[in-house]
Amino acid sequence: MVSRLILILGDQLSPDLSALRNANPDNDIVVMAEVGDEASYVPHHPKKIAFVFAAMRKFAQQLRAQGWNVLYAQLDDTKNAGSIVGELLRRAQDTGISRVRATEPGEWRLIEALQQAPLQVEILEDDRFLASHKDFQDWAAGRKQLRMEYFYREMRRKTGLLMDGDQPEGGKWNYDHDNRKPAPDDVSYPGPMQFTPDAVVEDVLDLVDARFGEHFGTLRPFHYATDRAGAHRALMQFIRNALPRFGDFQDAMLDQNRFLYHAVISPYLNAGLLSPLEICRAAEDAYKSGKAPLNAVEGFIRQIIGWREYVRGIYFLEGADYASRNALGHTRSLPAFYWGSDTRMRCISKAVEQTRDEAYAHHIQRLMVTGNFGLLAGIDPHQVHEWYLSVYIDAYEWVEAPNTVGMSLFADGGIIASKPYVSSGAYINRMSDYCKNCAYSVSAKTGEDACPFNLLYWHFLARHRDRFAGNPRMANMYRTWDRMDETRRDTVLRDADLFLNKMDRGERV
Ligand code: FAD
Ligand code: DLZ
Ligand code: SF4
């Protein structure tokens, strides 16, 4: 039988990975490599690098225990070639095996690198998702609009999750109407399960500290799980203690609480330590046994079999240029406060602070605080995209780019979002308690103290009037703007420009 090198990447840590399933431990050799290129093609958060390396090391140990021959390169191995393809070439030379089998990487950059490698590389589909590329293409074919909601219903039918025969459980597909309550006064859930670093993790932390200590982000304390068993415990703690309130407060934000009732399972899910179906089945069981209400469980399952699968479908359907799109022609440089410089905007400073400390922010912080600001201020989407890809522990391009470039920045021209997710300070004030502690006034609409989101909201709408005024879902916004007294409109735009100029000069805003 011909031997092969079986490549396993840092986000492919699943025992039933297609490349492994189709391999033979008796004569195939697994190749895994911690490489400088993957850790620094964007300056990944040190916690993210540590998580990936530690989880890779533990997965390699498990494979060895199952009888696999694993050639594993640590970052500080003297012969480490520094890139995935470089490592494959080195291993091919050492073993005399030039046939490689890989599961498709989650980023066009790496797919192309593998395709161009001077080796015989066979790329298998990544079937850890519910929808294959073909399933998504078939669903998308002939549709004018690719709306998540309809795709999601297909996934419900396909999986049988929350289905009563061919009808949705409870009679409705979507219970968002019951969700999205404003921030609660207090939160009974203490947050995700924390794990004390073991010897493997400690070694990795030292390595990452020495090599990537200058990247944005705090490395220690490090509390993420780094193997499947830990990830599963973290999942079950969420299901038991937070899922029942997940729906109610899904969109809320609190100055003094970083996680509210969120699962914080995306790092584990995206690295392959958990599977989407097992997570959803566990949530469904909680509903069936009366431990969590339908609105929470449906909302949670929708994020995973709906949004997560849908954004992946869009990323691969749209092609390799997706992350470079800039439909609104935005060119402003990313302000330094995204990298932790001081800002008077409390919502931004708290979202960035927790991003720095945890490599995590929840969806509404990403969408309606840092994302919303990027869109309103006209920041170059590619710079924003690289920021999100760098700073979040769960960020891989297949999931990050459609969320950032598409959902958040409208830079794909409206494939994912039917209208831009823009809001003034009023939304943030309704959903959080940030504004109470902010140097700006959320109720002020003009002047130096006016909340910048208030100024930039109108600035954005005025700048892009030609594109959006005809969108029926935005007609109300333009009607409100047009009803405003002309002098007031001029003042708003002037104050917004003053703010943007100050920000562009690098002054504290
Ligand atoms: P929960 O709120 O508890 O949700 C449960 C799960 O649903 C998540 O773990 C995740 O797997 C899935 N999910 C929820 N929303 C989405 C979504 N929009 N797209 C895909 N999956 C979703 N998610 C990533 O996994 N990686 C990213 O790089 C990423 N970048 C984002 C960038 C922007 C600008 C925005 C607006 C969102 C981004 N998201 C990303 C989606 C979402 O913010 C995260 O999945 C979520 O915050 C992860 O935290 P959680 O596990 O506590 O999620
Ligand atoms: C994110 C990441 C990092 C930081 N380091 C590695 C690495 O050293 N070796 C590896 O195989 N994978 C790593 N990864 C994950 C890859 O970047 C990921 O597989 C691609 O971006 C495709 O999703
Ligand atoms: Fe953010 Fe504006 Fe509220 Fe300040 S007032 S926290 S800038 S929304």
mmCIF file of C-alpha atoms and ligand atoms in Angstrom, residues 238 246 250 259 261-267 269-270 279 300 302-304 307-309 311 360-368 370-371 384 388-389 392-401 403-405 407-408, ligand 1:
data_model
loop_
_atom_site.group_PDB
_atom_site.id
_atom_site.type_symbol
_atom_site.label_atom_id
_atom_site.label_comp_id
_atom_site.label_asym_id
_atom_site.label_seq_id
_atom_site.Cartn_x
_atom_site.Cartn_y
_atom_site.Cartn_z
ATOM 1 C CA PHE A 238 -22.953 26.330 29.831
ATOM 2 C CA PHE A 246 -29.084 32.746 26.707
ATOM 3 C CA GLN A 250 -28.184 37.385 23.901
ATOM 4 C CA PHE A 259 -19.590 36.876 29.209
ATOM 5 C CA TYR A 261 -24.952 34.075 29.356
ATOM 6 C CA HIS A 262 -22.803 33.344 26.304
ATOM 7 C CA ALA A 263 -21.341 29.902 25.699
ATOM 8 C CA VAL A 264 -17.727 30.799 24.829
ATOM 9 C CA ILE A 265 -17.515 27.541 22.908
ATOM 10 C CA SER A 266 -16.488 28.961 19.523
ATOM 11 C CA PRO A 267 -12.749 28.348 20.144
ATOM 12 C CA LEU A 269 -15.951 24.249 18.023
ATOM 13 C CA ASN A 270 -13.814 25.984 15.400
ATOM 14 C CA ILE A 279 -23.535 20.842 20.831
ATOM 15 C CA PHE A 300 -28.719 29.052 20.350
ATOM 16 C CA ARG A 302 -29.840 28.875 15.100
ATOM 17 C CA GLN A 303 -26.426 30.449 15.695
ATOM 18 C CA ILE A 304 -24.733 27.130 15.074
ATOM 19 C CA TRP A 307 -25.378 31.471 11.046
ATOM 20 C CA ARG A 308 -22.197 29.454 11.378
ATOM 21 C CA GLU A 309 -22.972 27.164 8.449
ATOM 22 C CA VAL A 311 -21.327 32.300 6.709
ATOM 23 C CA TYR A 360 -13.055 37.128 23.383
ATOM 24 C CA ALA A 361 -15.965 39.506 22.988
ATOM 25 C CA HIS A 362 -19.500 38.395 22.366
ATOM 26 C CA HIS A 363 -21.413 38.878 19.165
ATOM 27 C CA ILE A 364 -23.082 42.189 19.909
ATOM 28 C CA GLN A 365 -19.859 43.762 21.125
ATOM 29 C CA ARG A 366 -18.211 42.673 17.871
ATOM 30 C CA LEU A 367 -21.140 43.732 15.694
ATOM 31 C CA MET A 368 -22.623 46.798 17.335
ATOM 32 C CA THR A 370 -16.301 47.791 17.272
ATOM 33 C CA GLY A 371 -17.939 46.737 13.987
ATOM 34 C CA VAL A 384 -10.811 45.878 10.256
ATOM 35 C CA TYR A 388 -10.752 40.688 13.943
ATOM 36 C CA LEU A 389 -8.755 37.801 12.507
ATOM 37 C CA TYR A 392 -10.199 36.690 18.671
ATOM 38 C CA ILE A 393 -9.381 33.192 19.827
ATOM 39 C CA ASP A 394 -12.117 31.748 17.600
ATOM 40 C CA ALA A 395 -11.071 33.621 14.440
ATOM 41 C CA TYR A 396 -10.359 31.692 11.246
ATOM 42 C CA GLU A 397 -10.971 33.378 7.958
ATOM 43 C CA TRP A 398 -13.907 31.220 6.798
ATOM 44 C CA VAL A 399 -15.983 32.437 9.754
ATOM 45 C CA GLU A 400 -14.379 35.767 10.575
ATOM 46 C CA ALA A 401 -14.345 37.345 7.096
ATOM 47 C CA ASN A 403 -18.961 38.231 9.728
ATOM 48 C CA THR A 404 -16.645 41.223 9.448
ATOM 49 C CA VAL A 405 -16.531 42.108 5.773
ATOM 50 C CA MET A 407 -22.332 41.220 8.131
ATOM 51 C CA SER A 408 -20.619 44.011 9.976
HETATM 52 P P1 FAD B 1 -22.650 32.335 21.595
HETATM 53 O O1 FAD B 1 -23.244 33.679 21.526
HETATM 54 O O2 FAD B 1 -22.831 31.597 22.862
HETATM 55 O O3 FAD B 1 -23.222 31.490 20.363
HETATM 56 C C1 FAD B 1 -23.060 30.073 20.263
HETATM 57 C C2 FAD B 1 -22.286 29.692 19.039
HETATM 58 O O4 FAD B 1 -22.967 30.088 17.857
HETATM 59 C C3 FAD B 1 -20.911 30.300 18.901
HETATM 60 O O5 FAD B 1 -19.960 29.589 19.660
HETATM 61 C C4 FAD B 1 -20.646 30.208 17.416
HETATM 62 O O6 FAD B 1 -20.063 28.973 17.077
HETATM 63 C C5 FAD B 1 -22.028 30.304 16.801
HETATM 64 N N1 FAD B 1 -22.256 31.641 16.250
HETATM 65 C C6 FAD B 1 -22.969 32.646 16.796
HETATM 66 N N2 FAD B 1 -23.045 33.682 15.940
HETATM 67 C C7 FAD B 1 -22.311 33.339 14.864
HETATM 68 C C8 FAD B 1 -21.995 34.001 13.655
HETATM 69 N N3 FAD B 1 -22.445 35.221 13.370
HETATM 70 N N4 FAD B 1 -21.192 33.366 12.793
HETATM 71 C C9 FAD B 1 -20.712 32.135 13.038
HETATM 72 N N5 FAD B 1 -21.000 31.446 14.168
HETATM 73 C C10 FAD B 1 -21.796 32.048 15.057
HETATM 74 N N6 FAD B 1 -17.396 33.822 15.246
HETATM 75 C C11 FAD B 1 -16.389 32.952 15.183
HETATM 76 O O7 FAD B 1 -16.551 31.786 15.543
HETATM 77 N N7 FAD B 1 -15.160 33.345 14.714
HETATM 78 C C12 FAD B 1 -14.924 34.626 14.326
HETATM 79 O O8 FAD B 1 -13.821 34.952 13.918
HETATM 80 C C13 FAD B 1 -15.978 35.557 14.402
HETATM 81 N N8 FAD B 1 -15.788 36.850 14.022
HETATM 82 C C14 FAD B 1 -16.821 37.726 14.110
HETATM 83 C C15 FAD B 1 -16.613 39.042 13.669
HETATM 84 C C16 FAD B 1 -17.639 39.960 13.711
HETATM 85 C C17 FAD B 1 -17.421 41.352 13.229
HETATM 86 C C18 FAD B 1 -18.893 39.562 14.200
HETATM 87 C C19 FAD B 1 -20.016 40.528 14.240
HETATM 88 C C20 FAD B 1 -19.111 38.269 14.641
HETATM 89 C C21 FAD B 1 -18.087 37.330 14.583
HETATM 90 N N9 FAD B 1 -18.271 35.996 14.993
HETATM 91 C C22 FAD B 1 -17.233 35.115 14.885
HETATM 92 C C23 FAD B 1 -19.598 35.512 15.418
HETATM 93 C C24 FAD B 1 -19.845 35.554 16.929
HETATM 94 O O9 FAD B 1 -19.547 36.824 17.411
HETATM 95 C C25 FAD B 1 -19.053 34.503 17.683
HETATM 96 O O10 FAD B 1 -19.279 33.235 17.103
HETATM 97 C C26 FAD B 1 -19.463 34.420 19.129
HETATM 98 O O11 FAD B 1 -19.290 35.674 19.728
HETATM 99 C C27 FAD B 1 -18.658 33.364 19.834
HETATM 100 O O12 FAD B 1 -18.893 33.401 21.205
HETATM 101 P P2 FAD B 1 -19.787 32.338 21.976
HETATM 102 O O13 FAD B 1 -19.230 30.959 21.761
HETATM 103 O O14 FAD B 1 -19.903 32.801 23.376
HETATM 104 O O15 FAD B 1 -21.124 32.459 21.196
#
